[in-house]
Structure formats: C-alpha cells, structure tokens
Short mmCIF file of C-alpha atoms in Angstrom, two decimals:
data_model
loop_
_atom_site.label_atom_id
_atom_site.label_comp_id
_atom_site.label_asym_id
_atom_site.label_seq_id
_atom_site.Cartn_x
_atom_site.Cartn_y
_atom_site.Cartn_z
CA ASN A 298 -3.11 43.89 -17.48
CA HIS A 299 -3.89 46.73 -19.87
CA ILE A 300 -2.83 50.32 -20.37
CA LEU A 301 -5.59 52.85 -21.10
CA LEU A 302 -4.31 55.68 -23.26
CA GLY A 303 -6.14 58.79 -24.46
CA THR A 304 -4.84 60.87 -27.36
CA SER A 305 -5.27 64.38 -28.78
CA MET A 306 -7.12 62.83 -31.72
CA GLY A 307 -9.87 61.64 -29.37
CA LEU A 308 -8.85 57.98 -29.64
CA VAL A 309 -8.78 55.81 -26.53
CA TYR A 310 -6.67 52.66 -26.68
CA ALA A 311 -6.81 49.65 -24.38
CA LEU A 312 -3.33 48.19 -24.91
CA GLU A 313 -2.38 44.72 -23.77
CA VAL A 314 0.91 44.99 -21.91
CA GLN A 315 2.11 41.47 -22.65
CA TRP A 316 1.42 41.35 -26.40
CA HIS A 317 1.81 45.08 -27.22
CA ALA A 318 -1.50 44.99 -29.09
CA SER A 319 -4.81 46.85 -28.83
CA LYS A 320 -7.66 45.02 -27.15
CA TRP A 321 -10.12 47.71 -28.27
CA VAL A 322 -10.19 51.29 -29.51
CA ALA A 323 -12.83 53.95 -28.79
CA GLN A 324 -13.34 57.29 -30.53
CA MET A 325 -14.32 60.52 -28.75
CA ARG A 326 -15.22 63.75 -30.56
CA HIS A 327 -12.64 65.93 -28.80
CA PRO A 328 -9.10 65.45 -27.41
CA VAL A 329 -8.88 63.20 -24.36
CA GLU A 330 -6.64 65.20 -22.03
CA ARG A 331 -7.83 63.97 -18.65
CA LYS A 332 -7.01 60.76 -16.85
CA ILE A 333 -9.18 57.75 -17.63
CA ILE A 334 -10.58 56.14 -14.50
CA VAL A 335 -11.89 52.62 -13.87
CA GLU A 336 -14.06 51.08 -11.17
CA ASP A 337 -16.65 48.34 -10.76
CA VAL A 338 -19.85 50.38 -10.50
CA VAL A 339 -22.32 47.84 -11.91
CA GLY A 340 -21.42 45.10 -9.43
CA ASP A 341 -20.49 42.34 -11.89
CA THR A 342 -16.84 42.13 -10.64
CA ASN A 343 -15.68 43.64 -13.96
CA LEU A 344 -14.30 47.12 -14.39
CA GLU A 345 -16.09 49.97 -16.14
CA VAL A 346 -14.10 52.68 -17.95
CA PHE A 347 -14.98 56.38 -17.68
CA ILE A 348 -13.76 58.93 -20.24
CA VAL A 349 -14.24 62.69 -20.57
CA ASP A 350 -12.93 64.77 -23.45
CA GLY A 351 -12.13 68.47 -23.76
CA GLY A 352 -15.49 69.26 -25.37
CA GLY A 353 -17.63 67.99 -22.51
CA ASP A 354 -18.50 64.49 -23.77
CA VAL A 355 -18.58 61.80 -21.08
CA ALA A 356 -18.75 58.07 -21.81
CA CYS A 357 -18.86 54.84 -19.81
CA LEU A 358 -17.51 51.66 -21.42
CA ASP A 359 -17.40 48.10 -20.19
CA ALA A 360 -14.24 46.01 -20.02
CA ASN A 361 -14.62 45.04 -23.71
CA GLY A 362 -15.03 48.59 -24.98
CA LYS A 363 -18.81 48.47 -25.38
CA VAL A 364 -20.58 51.77 -24.68
CA LEU A 365 -22.85 51.51 -21.63
CA TRP A 366 -23.88 55.16 -21.77
CA ALA A 367 -22.65 58.41 -23.27
CA ARG A 368 -23.78 61.98 -22.81
CA LYS A 369 -22.88 65.63 -23.24
CA LEU A 370 -22.48 67.90 -20.24
CA LEU A 371 -24.64 70.58 -21.87
CA ARG A 372 -28.35 70.02 -22.36
CA ASP A 373 -29.85 69.88 -25.84
CA GLU A 374 -31.38 73.35 -25.55
CA GLU A 375 -27.98 74.74 -24.53
CA LEU A 376 -26.19 73.15 -27.47
CA ASN A 377 -28.52 74.90 -29.91
CA SER A 378 -28.63 78.64 -30.42
CA LEU A 379 -29.76 80.59 -27.34
CA GLY A 380 -31.23 83.41 -29.36
CA GLY A 381 -29.45 86.30 -30.95
CA GLY A 382 -27.06 83.90 -32.63
CA ARG A 383 -25.44 82.84 -29.33
CA LEU A 384 -24.50 79.32 -28.19
CA MET A 385 -22.72 77.58 -25.32
CA ILE A 386 -19.48 75.59 -25.63
CA VAL A 387 -17.47 73.56 -23.12
CA HIS A 388 -13.90 74.88 -22.92
CA GLY A 389 -12.25 72.11 -20.92
CA THR A 390 -12.94 70.12 -17.77
CA SER A 391 -11.10 69.16 -14.61
CA GLU A 392 -9.93 65.68 -13.71
CA MET A 393 -12.74 63.33 -12.69
CA SER A 394 -13.35 62.20 -9.11
CA LEU A 395 -15.39 59.10 -8.28
CA GLY A 396 -17.33 58.42 -5.10
CA ALA A 397 -20.70 57.81 -3.47
CA VAL A 398 -21.74 61.46 -3.26
CA ASP A 399 -25.19 60.64 -1.85
CA ALA A 400 -24.13 57.38 -0.14
CA THR A 401 -25.84 55.29 -2.83
CA ASP A 402 -24.43 54.54 -6.29
CA LEU A 403 -21.06 55.94 -7.33
CA ALA A 404 -20.98 59.28 -9.11
CA ILE A 405 -18.52 61.12 -11.35
CA VAL A 406 -17.74 64.63 -10.14
CA LEU A 407 -15.97 67.18 -12.36
CA LEU A 408 -15.70 70.92 -12.97
CA ALA A 409 -16.34 72.28 -16.47
CA ARG A 410 -15.68 75.68 -18.01
CA ILE A 411 -18.70 76.84 -20.06
CA ALA A 412 -18.35 79.66 -22.59
CA THR A 413 -21.13 81.62 -24.25
CA THR A 414 -20.19 83.08 -27.63
CA GLU A 415 -21.62 84.18 -30.95
CA HIS A 416 -22.51 81.38 -33.33
CA HIS A 417 -20.15 82.62 -36.05
CA HIS A 418 -17.32 82.72 -33.44
CA LYS A 419 -17.71 79.06 -32.51
CA GLY A 420 -14.10 78.25 -33.38
CA ARG A 421 -12.64 81.44 -31.85
CA PRO A 422 -11.81 81.03 -28.13
CA ASP A 423 -10.72 84.68 -28.02
CA LYS A 424 -14.23 85.83 -28.94
CA VAL A 425 -15.92 84.46 -25.81
CA THR A 426 -18.70 86.66 -24.43
CA THR A 427 -19.17 85.20 -20.91
CA LEU A 428 -17.68 82.39 -18.88
CA GLU A 429 -19.03 80.26 -16.07
CA LEU A 430 -17.93 77.19 -14.16
CA ARG A 431 -20.26 74.29 -13.53
CA LEU A 432 -19.81 71.52 -11.00
CA TYR A 433 -21.33 68.27 -12.28
CA ALA A 434 -22.19 65.12 -10.34
CA ILE A 435 -23.18 62.32 -12.73
CA ASP A 436 -24.56 58.92 -11.73
CA ALA A 437 -21.90 56.44 -12.83
CA VAL A 438 -24.49 53.72 -13.48
CA THR A 439 -27.06 55.64 -15.56
CA GLY A 440 -25.21 58.78 -16.69
CA SER A 441 -27.89 61.16 -15.39
CA ASP A 442 -27.29 64.20 -13.19
CA LEU A 443 -27.72 63.81 -9.45
CA PRO A 444 -30.36 65.98 -7.72
CA HIS A 445 -29.28 69.61 -7.16
CA PHE A 446 -26.58 69.37 -9.86
CA PRO A 447 -25.02 70.96 -11.82
CA ILE A 448 -24.05 73.94 -9.64
CA SER A 449 -23.11 77.10 -11.52
CA TYR A 450 -20.54 79.74 -10.53
CA ASP A 451 -20.90 83.08 -12.28
CA SER A 452 -17.82 84.70 -13.83
CA SER A 453 -18.72 88.09 -12.38
CA GLN A 454 -17.84 86.81 -8.91
CA HIS A 455 -14.66 84.91 -9.79
CA HIS A 456 -11.75 85.65 -12.09
CA PHE A 457 -11.06 82.33 -13.76
CA SER A 458 -10.93 83.10 -17.46
CA LYS A 459 -7.35 81.83 -17.61
CA SER A 460 -7.25 79.82 -14.39
CA THR A 461 -6.80 76.12 -14.04
CA LEU A 462 -9.64 73.73 -13.24
CA PRO A 463 -8.77 71.99 -9.93
CA GLN A 464 -10.00 68.45 -9.45
CA PRO A 465 -12.87 68.17 -6.91
CA LEU A 466 -11.98 66.58 -3.58
CA LEU A 467 -14.46 64.00 -2.28
CA ILE A 468 -14.37 63.56 1.49
CA ASP A 469 -16.84 62.86 4.27
CA LEU A 470 -16.89 65.80 6.71
CA HIS A 471 -19.79 64.49 8.80
CA LYS A 472 -19.13 63.90 12.46
CA ASP A 473 -21.01 60.58 12.31
CA GLN A 474 -19.59 58.27 9.64
CA SER A 475 -20.87 54.96 11.00
CA TYR A 476 -23.24 54.35 8.06
CA TRP A 477 -20.24 53.56 5.83
CA LEU A 478 -19.65 50.40 7.87
CA GLU A 479 -22.91 48.97 6.51
CA ARG A 480 -22.26 49.87 2.89
CA GLY A 481 -23.18 46.97 0.62
CA SER A 482 -26.19 45.92 2.68
CA GLN A 483 -28.08 49.21 2.79
CA ASP A 484 -31.38 50.13 1.14
CA PHE A 485 -30.43 52.87 -1.34
CA ASP A 486 -34.05 53.97 -1.78
CA ALA A 487 -34.33 54.61 1.95
CA ILE A 488 -31.12 56.64 1.88
CA ARG A 489 -32.38 58.75 -1.03
CA LYS A 490 -35.59 59.46 0.88
CA LEU A 491 -33.58 60.46 3.97
CA ASN A 492 -31.41 62.79 1.90
CA ALA A 493 -34.47 64.38 0.28
CA GLN A 494 -35.95 65.11 3.72
CA ALA A 495 -32.65 66.60 4.88
CA SER A 496 -32.55 68.80 1.78
CA GLU A 497 -36.03 70.16 2.52
CA GLU A 498 -35.04 71.00 6.08
CA TYR A 499 -32.25 73.27 4.84
CA THR A 500 -34.77 75.44 3.02
CA LYS A 501 -36.59 76.17 6.29
CA GLU A 502 -35.41 78.28 9.20
CA SER A 503 -34.57 75.69 11.81
CA ALA A 504 -32.12 74.96 14.59
CA PRO A 505 -28.39 74.79 13.81
CA GLN A 506 -27.47 71.68 11.88
CA PRO A 507 -24.91 69.12 13.13
CA HIS A 508 -21.37 69.27 11.86
CA GLY A 509 -21.31 68.33 8.18
CA GLY A 510 -25.10 68.40 7.80
CA THR A 511 -27.91 65.89 8.24
CA GLY A 512 -27.61 64.07 4.92
CA GLN A 513 -25.54 60.99 4.19
CA GLY A 514 -22.69 60.75 1.72
CA LEU A 515 -19.64 62.75 0.75
CA HIS A 516 -18.78 66.41 0.64
CA ILE A 517 -17.30 68.07 -2.44
CA VAL A 518 -14.46 70.50 -1.74
CA GLN A 519 -14.12 72.59 -4.89
CA PRO A 520 -11.78 75.60 -5.26
CA VAL A 521 -13.15 78.30 -7.56
CA GLY A 522 -10.87 81.30 -7.92
CA SER A 523 -9.86 82.28 -4.39
CA THR A 524 -12.89 80.63 -2.77
CA ILE A 525 -13.19 77.14 -1.31
CA ASN A 526 -16.70 75.75 -1.79
CA ILE A 527 -17.60 72.92 0.59
CA ILE A 528 -20.80 71.24 -0.63
CA GLU A 529 -22.75 68.45 1.04
CA GLY A 530 -23.43 66.24 -1.96
CA SER A 531 -26.77 64.82 -0.79
CA THR A 532 -28.40 68.19 -0.02
CA SER A 533 -26.26 70.72 -1.96
CA CYS A 534 -25.88 72.78 1.23
CA GLU A 535 -22.81 74.93 0.61
CA GLN A 536 -20.29 76.76 2.76
CA ARG A 537 -17.77 79.16 1.26
CA LEU A 538 -14.41 80.36 2.50
CA ASP A 539 -12.45 83.10 0.70
CA LEU A 540 -8.67 82.86 1.16
CA GLY A 541 -7.87 86.03 -0.78
CA ASP A 542 -5.61 84.32 -3.32
CA THR A 543 -6.20 82.04 -6.29
CA ILE A 544 -6.25 78.32 -5.48
CA PRO A 545 -4.82 76.60 -8.58
CA SER A 546 -4.70 72.98 -7.42
CA MET A 547 -6.76 70.31 -5.75
CA VAL A 548 -7.29 70.47 -1.98
CA GLN A 549 -5.64 67.63 -0.02
CA ALA A 550 -6.90 65.96 3.17
CA ASP A 551 -5.14 64.03 5.94
CA ASP A 552 -4.39 64.13 9.67
CA ILE A 553 -1.58 66.66 9.31
CA HIS A 554 -1.36 67.79 12.95
CA GLY A 555 -1.76 64.34 14.50
CA THR A 556 -4.87 65.30 16.47
CA GLY A 557 -7.01 62.41 15.25
CA GLY A 558 -9.09 64.68 13.00
CA VAL A 559 -9.12 65.44 9.27
CA ASP A 560 -7.23 68.54 8.09
CA LEU A 561 -7.61 70.22 4.69
CA VAL A 562 -4.41 71.42 3.01
CA VAL A 563 -4.75 74.31 0.54
CA THR A 564 -2.05 75.87 -1.64
CA THR A 565 -2.33 79.27 -3.30
CA ALA A 566 -0.83 80.86 -6.39
CA GLN A 567 1.48 83.02 -4.22
CA GLY A 568 3.07 79.94 -2.67
CA GLU A 569 1.17 79.86 0.62
CA ILE A 570 0.25 76.55 2.26
CA ILE A 571 -2.77 76.73 4.55
CA THR A 572 -4.16 73.97 6.74
CA LEU A 573 -7.79 73.99 7.87
CA GLU A 574 -8.15 71.90 11.01
CA SER A 575 -11.30 70.21 12.26
CA ASP A 576 -11.43 68.19 15.46
CA SER A 577 -15.07 67.23 14.82
CA VAL A 578 -14.33 65.04 11.77
CA PRO A 579 -12.73 61.76 12.87
CA PHE A 580 -9.73 60.51 10.93
CA HIS A 581 -9.97 57.30 8.95
CA PRO A 582 -7.36 56.12 6.42
CA LEU A 583 -10.10 55.57 3.81
CA ASN A 584 -11.26 59.17 4.16
CA THR A 585 -8.05 60.90 3.04
CA HIS A 586 -6.55 62.24 -0.15
CA SER A 587 -2.90 63.17 0.19
CA ALA A 588 -0.98 62.34 -2.98
CA GLY A 589 -1.94 64.93 -5.55
CA ALA A 590 -4.18 63.48 -8.24
CA ALA A 591 -4.09 60.01 -6.62
CA ARG A 592 -5.63 59.09 -3.28
CA SER A 593 -2.44 57.39 -2.08
CA PRO A 594 1.19 57.76 -3.25
CA GLY A 595 1.59 54.36 -4.90
CA SER A 596 -1.98 53.53 -5.88
CA ASN A 597 -3.86 53.79 -9.15
CA SER A 598 -7.31 53.56 -7.54
CA GLN A 599 -9.60 56.49 -8.29
CA SER A 600 -12.66 55.93 -6.11
CA HIS A 601 -13.00 57.47 -2.66
CA GLY A 602 -11.97 54.99 0.04
CA PHE A 603 -15.37 54.63 1.71
CA SER A 604 -16.97 54.21 -1.73
CA ALA A 605 -14.45 51.79 -3.23
CA SER A 606 -15.53 48.28 -4.14
CA GLN A 607 -12.46 46.84 -2.42
CA GLY A 608 -9.35 48.02 -0.62
CA ILE A 609 -7.06 47.77 2.40
CA PHE A 610 -6.24 49.93 5.41
CA VAL A 611 -4.05 49.71 8.51
CA HIS A 612 -5.75 49.58 11.92
CA PRO A 613 -5.04 52.27 14.55
CA ILE A 614 -3.18 49.82 16.78
CA SER A 615 -0.41 49.62 14.17
CA ARG A 616 -0.47 53.10 12.61
CA GLN A 617 0.00 54.99 15.90
CA TYR A 618 3.48 56.48 15.82
CA ARG A 619 5.92 54.90 18.27
CA ASP A 620 9.42 53.44 18.54
CA VAL A 621 9.21 49.66 18.29
CA LEU A 622 11.91 47.72 20.15
CA GLY A 623 12.49 44.14 19.11
CA VAL A 624 13.20 41.87 16.18
CA TYR A 625 9.71 41.78 14.63
CA LEU A 626 7.22 44.53 13.83
CA PRO A 627 3.51 43.55 14.15
CA VAL A 628 1.24 45.09 11.48
CA THR A 629 -2.56 44.78 11.67
CA PHE A 630 -4.51 45.53 8.49
CA GLU A 631 -7.95 44.84 7.06
CA ILE A 632 -8.91 43.69 3.56
CA PHE A 633 -12.46 44.39 2.36
CA ASP A 634 -14.35 43.52 -0.82
CA ARG A 635 -17.89 44.88 -1.29
CA ARG A 636 -18.54 43.60 -4.81
CA PRO A 637 -22.02 42.01 -4.76
CA ASN A 638 -21.20 38.91 -6.82
CA ILE A 639 -17.72 38.21 -5.49
CA ASP A 640 -18.93 35.19 -3.47
CA LYS A 641 -19.81 33.42 -6.72
CA GLU A 642 -16.42 34.00 -8.38
CA VAL A 643 -13.79 32.19 -6.38
CA ASP A 644 -11.07 32.82 -8.98
CA LYS A 645 -11.29 36.57 -8.25
CA GLN A 646 -10.99 36.17 -4.48
CA LEU A 647 -7.24 36.71 -4.58
CA TYR A 648 -5.69 39.57 -2.63
CA ALA A 649 -1.95 40.05 -3.05
CA VAL A 650 -0.60 42.11 -0.13
CA GLU A 651 2.84 43.70 0.10
CA ILE A 652 4.43 45.68 2.90
CA ARG A 653 7.29 47.95 1.92
CA ALA A 654 9.71 49.90 4.09
CA GLY A 655 9.32 52.88 1.76
CA MET A 656 7.97 53.14 -1.78
CA SER A 657 10.46 51.08 -3.76
CA ALA A 658 9.62 47.51 -4.71
CA LYS A 659 13.20 46.60 -3.75
CA ARG A 660 12.36 47.35 -0.12
CA THR A 661 9.55 44.83 0.15
CA VAL A 662 9.69 43.25 3.61
CA PHE A 663 6.51 41.15 3.43
CA SER A 664 4.49 39.54 0.64
CA LYS A 665 1.56 37.17 0.82
CA THR A 666 -1.60 36.31 -1.15
CA TYR A 667 -4.86 35.87 0.76
CA ASN A 668 -8.02 34.04 -0.34
CA SER A 669 -10.51 35.84 1.90
CA VAL A 670 -11.18 39.25 3.36
CA GLY A 671 -10.81 40.08 7.03
CA VAL A 672 -8.42 41.46 9.64
CA TYR A 673 -4.89 40.07 9.67
CA THR A 674 -1.86 40.64 11.89
CA GLU A 675 1.52 39.79 10.41
CA LYS A 676 5.01 40.00 11.92
CA VAL A 677 7.51 41.83 9.73
CA GLN A 678 11.28 41.73 10.09
CA ILE A 679 13.27 44.79 8.98
CA GLN A 680 16.71 44.03 7.55
CA TYR A 681 17.79 47.62 6.95
CA GLY A 682 18.81 48.47 10.50
CA PRO A 683 17.38 50.87 13.08
CA GLY A 684 15.74 54.04 11.83
CA TYR A 685 12.54 55.89 11.02
CA TYR A 686 10.43 54.23 8.30
CA ALA A 687 7.43 55.12 6.16
CA PHE A 688 5.72 51.77 5.66
CA SER A 689 3.26 51.25 2.81
CA VAL A 690 0.75 48.39 2.82
CA ARG A 691 -0.38 47.61 -0.73
CA LEU A 692 -3.19 45.43 -2.07
CA ARG A 693 -3.18 44.39 -5.73
CA SER A 694 -6.49 43.11 -7.06
CA THR A 695 -6.97 40.56 -9.83
CA HIS A 696 -7.60 43.50 -12.20
CA GLY A 697 -4.24 45.07 -11.38
CA ILE A 698 -5.72 47.94 -9.34
CA VAL A 699 -3.44 48.90 -6.43
CA TYR A 700 -4.90 50.09 -3.12
CA GLU A 701 -2.47 51.47 -0.58
CA ASP A 702 -2.26 52.77 2.98
CA SER A 703 0.84 54.14 4.68
CA PHE A 704 1.99 54.78 8.24
CA HIS A 705 5.18 55.93 9.98
CA LEU A 706 7.11 54.20 12.77
CA GLY A 707 10.51 54.12 14.39
CA TRP A 708 12.22 50.74 14.65
CA ASN A 709 14.87 50.26 17.39
CA VAL A 710 15.85 53.92 17.12
CA ASN A 711 16.62 54.34 20.85
CA TYR A 712 17.85 50.85 21.55
CA MET A 713 21.14 52.25 23.00
CA GLY A 714 19.09 54.09 25.59
CA HIS A 715 18.29 50.74 27.22
CA MET A 716 21.84 49.38 27.27
CA TRP A 717 22.20 50.47 30.93
CA ILE A 718 19.79 47.66 31.80
CA ILE A 719 22.17 45.04 30.38
CA VAL A 720 25.15 46.56 32.20
CA TYR A 721 23.70 47.45 35.59
CA LEU A 722 20.97 44.87 36.04
CA PRO A 723 23.38 41.94 36.74
CA LEU A 724 25.28 44.10 39.24
CA LEU A 725 22.10 45.15 40.98
CA LEU A 726 20.99 41.52 41.27
CA LEU A 727 24.37 40.27 42.59
CA ALA A 728 25.02 43.18 44.96
CA PRO A 729 22.81 41.84 47.79
CA LEU A 730 24.52 38.43 47.61
CA LEU A 731 28.01 39.94 47.69
CA LEU A 732 27.22 42.23 50.59
CA SER A 733 25.45 39.56 52.65
CA LYS A 734 28.43 37.11 52.61
CA LYS A 735 30.78 37.84 55.64
CA THR A 736 34.03 35.93 56.46
CA PRO A 737 35.93 36.10 59.92
CA SER A 738 39.14 38.06 60.03
CA ASP A 739 42.34 35.90 60.46
CA TRP A 740 45.75 37.55 60.51
CA GLN A 741 47.75 34.31 60.98
CA ASP A 742 49.98 33.21 58.14
CA ASP A 743 48.77 29.91 56.78
CA ASP A 744 52.34 28.86 55.95
CA TYR A 745 53.65 29.32 59.51
CA ASN A 746 52.38 26.70 61.96
CA THR A 747 54.00 26.76 65.40
CA ASP A 748 52.51 23.40 66.40
CA LYS A 749 54.48 21.64 63.72
CA ARG A 750 57.62 23.60 64.59
CA GLY A 751 58.20 24.11 60.98
CA GLY A 752 59.40 27.43 59.76
CA ILE A 753 58.89 29.49 56.79
CA LEU A 754 61.63 27.49 55.17
CA GLY A 755 60.02 24.11 55.77
CA GLY A 756 61.18 23.15 59.30
CA TRP A 757 64.42 22.94 61.43
CA SER A 758 66.22 20.61 63.85
CA ARG A 759 68.02 21.12 67.14
#
C-alpha cells in the first residue's frame, strides 16, 4: 500500500508504507491543496492518479507516476492577454468528484474560481477586476471537456468573492435507473447518441420531461452562493433553487426520512439544515453520499457508486430496520467488479469483506475473503449483548481501496417482551389436562377399617 501526499511546493509523493520510501515523485506548478483521488478508468485493473493544483492544472498519472495526460483548466486564448492588458487566472478549485456523468467513461467534476485582472497585477489577488465560477467536467480517460462544459456563473448574480468552493455532488436523480445494471456491457457510442438527441429536445418547446430528464447518467448538484444548481450531466439541463442563505459546504444525499426515496441535505452559513425530499427517485445504497467529503464514513473510494469499478452493498432484505430476535443475524450483501480485464488476472480476484458492529476495527464480528463476485448471505453472531447497532459492511480490494455500506438494526432489544410465552405457555398447555382429570370423593379414613376391627391405634381385643 502507498500514501499519496501533496505539498504546498507542488510536489506529489507516492510513499511506500512498509519501507518508508518514495516510489515516485511528481511536480505540479502550484500548491496541491486538494485531495488526490485514484480509480481504474482505463480498464487495465491498475489505478490511475488524478491531481489538481491551486492554479488550475490537472494531471492524470498511472500507477508508476507516468503522465497519461495533463492540461490547464483555462484555454490557451484565455491564458494570454485578453486585450487592454487583461488576463485570466485560476484562484483555487474545489475538491474533485469522479463519476460517469454521461453514463459512459468516468469524468472529473470540479468547481474553479476564475479571476480577470490587469497583466501587471498578476501576483496581486487584491487587484482582481471580475470573478466568475466555472463548473468543469473532464473526461478522465482523455482529459478533454465533456459536451456542454464548462458552465459559467457570473459574479454579478452571486456573492462568492470570499466564499468557499463546495465539492460537486454526483447523484442520479432519474426515476428510471435500470441502465446502471448493464454497465460494463453497454455501447458507449449509442449512449452518447441518445444523450445528444435528448439535449436537442430540451432546446425545443415540447411536452414536460420525465423526472430527472431524458438523458442517461448522473446529475451534478452544485451550490453557488445561496443557489443550488441541479444539472443533468448528459444534457446540461439545469434547475435552480435559491435558499436565501450562503451554502458553504457540499450537499449530502441519503434516505433521511425512511420513505424509500433519495433526500438532499443542505446546510447554510446561518446554521440551518434543510432536507429536500423526493419520492420519485428510488433509493439505492450506491446512489448516496452521506459522509462529508467521502461517499461512506469508513471508505477511501472517490468514484460514485454506480460508476465505480468495484464495490459492495447490502441488499434491502437485510438493511430494512427491524428488531432481530435470535442468536445469529443474517446479512445479505453483493460484491461486484466491473473491470474489463479482471477475468484474466486471477491474483486480483480477492475480495476481503468485514462486518463491524460500529466503525472500530475492534468490533469486527465477521471477516472472510472471497474469490468471486456475487450475492452472499452470512450469519453473524453479536457478542456485545442486546442493543441498537450501526453495522458497516466493508470490502477491501487488492489495491487497498475500501468500499463500505452501512445499515442499522436492533438485536434482541425487546427479548423480555416475549418472556410471558416461556412462563404462561406451559401452563396453558397443561391446564386442559389438569381440568379434565376428575377423581371420586371419599370421606372415609384410610387408616380406619371396620372390617378388620382394628382401631386407630392398631387394633383391640375383647
């Protein structure tokens, strides 16, 4: 395993944990302040490394540190003088999000702050003339912009000169999400053509569109100032919602109200927490984001669940909240691996699964390594006594990437409520037998027999 570390000097280190040495070192032009993300986007069962620095340079490296592609967020004509001695500079970016925005190849999505200033004020952030935010979606394989991107937000409509840059949330808000089940065997060219037709339909006056739009892929939920921008990634159709207060952090998504739908959770600068509920979007554990910058509390995976090359999730039969009575707890989960060449590499078909009664490794109640993907049901015994538990099911890949899903259950919480069965059931079963047995009444003393002329003292003589 390795640790990827970015520094203020623009250096990126891949440190070997065991030997405390550098496997490779990369140099960026600006400070690397955002989290480095990894994912297998090429399909060779190896991880690619994605880096963005504070000046708007984005790079993709392979597992050995070789540059696959590198680019600047600004175009060449924007980097040069715009006329009148003005130029454009990137003043920071948000954290990167990774997912199949148009349901084809993975894409990097980030928000950048673009400043326009005088050329002789290039090193003076306080001399900025105008500011704008741009939402970029970059093909993770080629490094080129996706169609309809970048999307610009003018500073005259939003006050964000000193605001934070929230990370974009990638989530599928379509009512029909069945096409994700076939991911890995789909024709990407056909999907791109379908998305292009759906994009053209939005430009015409037509009948109301279905929930989430007619394209395929993910939606981008991006806070800008006090406005939430919900963008269908394949068509760039956008819906805006103004909450009246600055939204400084990333929007979260989960089934908060337990209705079986996806809810968006938004926090504001004044301390308000707002949930946006939708019963039309079905809940799926791979289509959530509920742990801040990470998709799950104990994971280090960065790709959206539907888009990930591999992962794990708990089936509804086990995640439905209930009080389980008994010694063992059945847990049904599914392991998937969509890497194209995984069938040819048997040594990487190892899936280490752990089930924890909480988050701590000391509370591991089940551990097993599997050699194939599929649906498994395991019986887990809890040794910590009755109570309410937050179980986490974790999958560790051969690369050290952790995928996690969690669910909540009660285990033997109300077992005392059924004690009356143990006490009263035997009595109820024996009562008919006791009541049906009748004996004749006899008031004669067994010790006094007149025929034998005995007496109560054992007999007498004349």
